[in-house]
Amino acid sequence: MLDRLFAIMAKVESGVRAERSAEERQIFDAARDHIYAVFHR
């Protein structure tokens, strides 16, 4: 289940990186890191 979530997030991230500004990437990365931290407690 979590593996699927992270796979989807990685796919979204690769699409996001191509077309987002640096600021948006920073926000996305922070959100992703927060989600990882929550699930890996």
CSV table of C-alpha atoms in Angstrom, one decimal:
chain,number,residue,atom,x,y,z
A,1,MET,CA,0.0,0.0,0.0
A,2,LEU,CA,2.6,2.5,1.1
A,3,ASP,CA,4.9,1.3,-1.8
A,4,ARG,CA,2.2,2.2,-4.2
A,5,LEU,CA,1.7,5.6,-2.7
A,6,PHE,CA,5.4,6.4,-3.0
A,7,ALA,CA,5.5,5.1,-6.6
A,8,ILE,CA,2.6,7.4,-7.5
A,9,MET,CA,4.3,10.3,-5.7
A,10,ALA,CA,7.5,9.6,-7.6
A,11,LYS,CA,5.6,9.6,-10.9
A,12,VAL,CA,3.9,12.9,-10.0
A,13,GLU,CA,7.2,14.4,-8.9
A,14,SER,CA,8.9,13.6,-12.1
A,15,GLY,CA,6.1,15.3,-14.0
A,16,VAL,CA,6.1,18.2,-11.5
A,17,ARG,CA,9.8,18.8,-11.8
A,18,ALA,CA,9.7,19.3,-15.6
A,19,GLU,CA,7.2,22.2,-15.5
A,20,ARG,CA,7.4,23.8,-12.1
A,21,SER,CA,9.3,26.8,-10.8
A,22,ALA,CA,12.0,26.3,-8.2
A,23,GLU,CA,9.7,27.7,-5.5
A,24,GLU,CA,7.0,25.2,-6.4
A,25,ARG,CA,9.5,22.4,-6.4
A,26,GLN,CA,10.6,23.4,-3.0
A,27,ILE,CA,7.1,23.4,-1.6
A,28,PHE,CA,6.4,20.0,-3.2
A,29,ASP,CA,9.6,18.6,-1.8
A,30,ALA,CA,8.7,19.8,1.7
A,31,ALA,CA,5.3,18.3,1.4
A,32,ARG,CA,6.7,15.0,0.2
A,33,ASP,CA,9.3,14.9,3.0
A,34,HIS,CA,6.6,15.6,5.5
A,35,ILE,CA,4.5,12.7,4.2
A,36,TYR,CA,7.5,10.4,4.2
A,37,ALA,CA,8.2,11.4,7.9
A,38,VAL,CA,4.6,10.7,8.9
A,39,PHE,CA,4.5,7.2,7.3
A,40,HIS,CA,8.0,6.2,8.4
A,41,ARG,CA,7.6,6.9,12.1
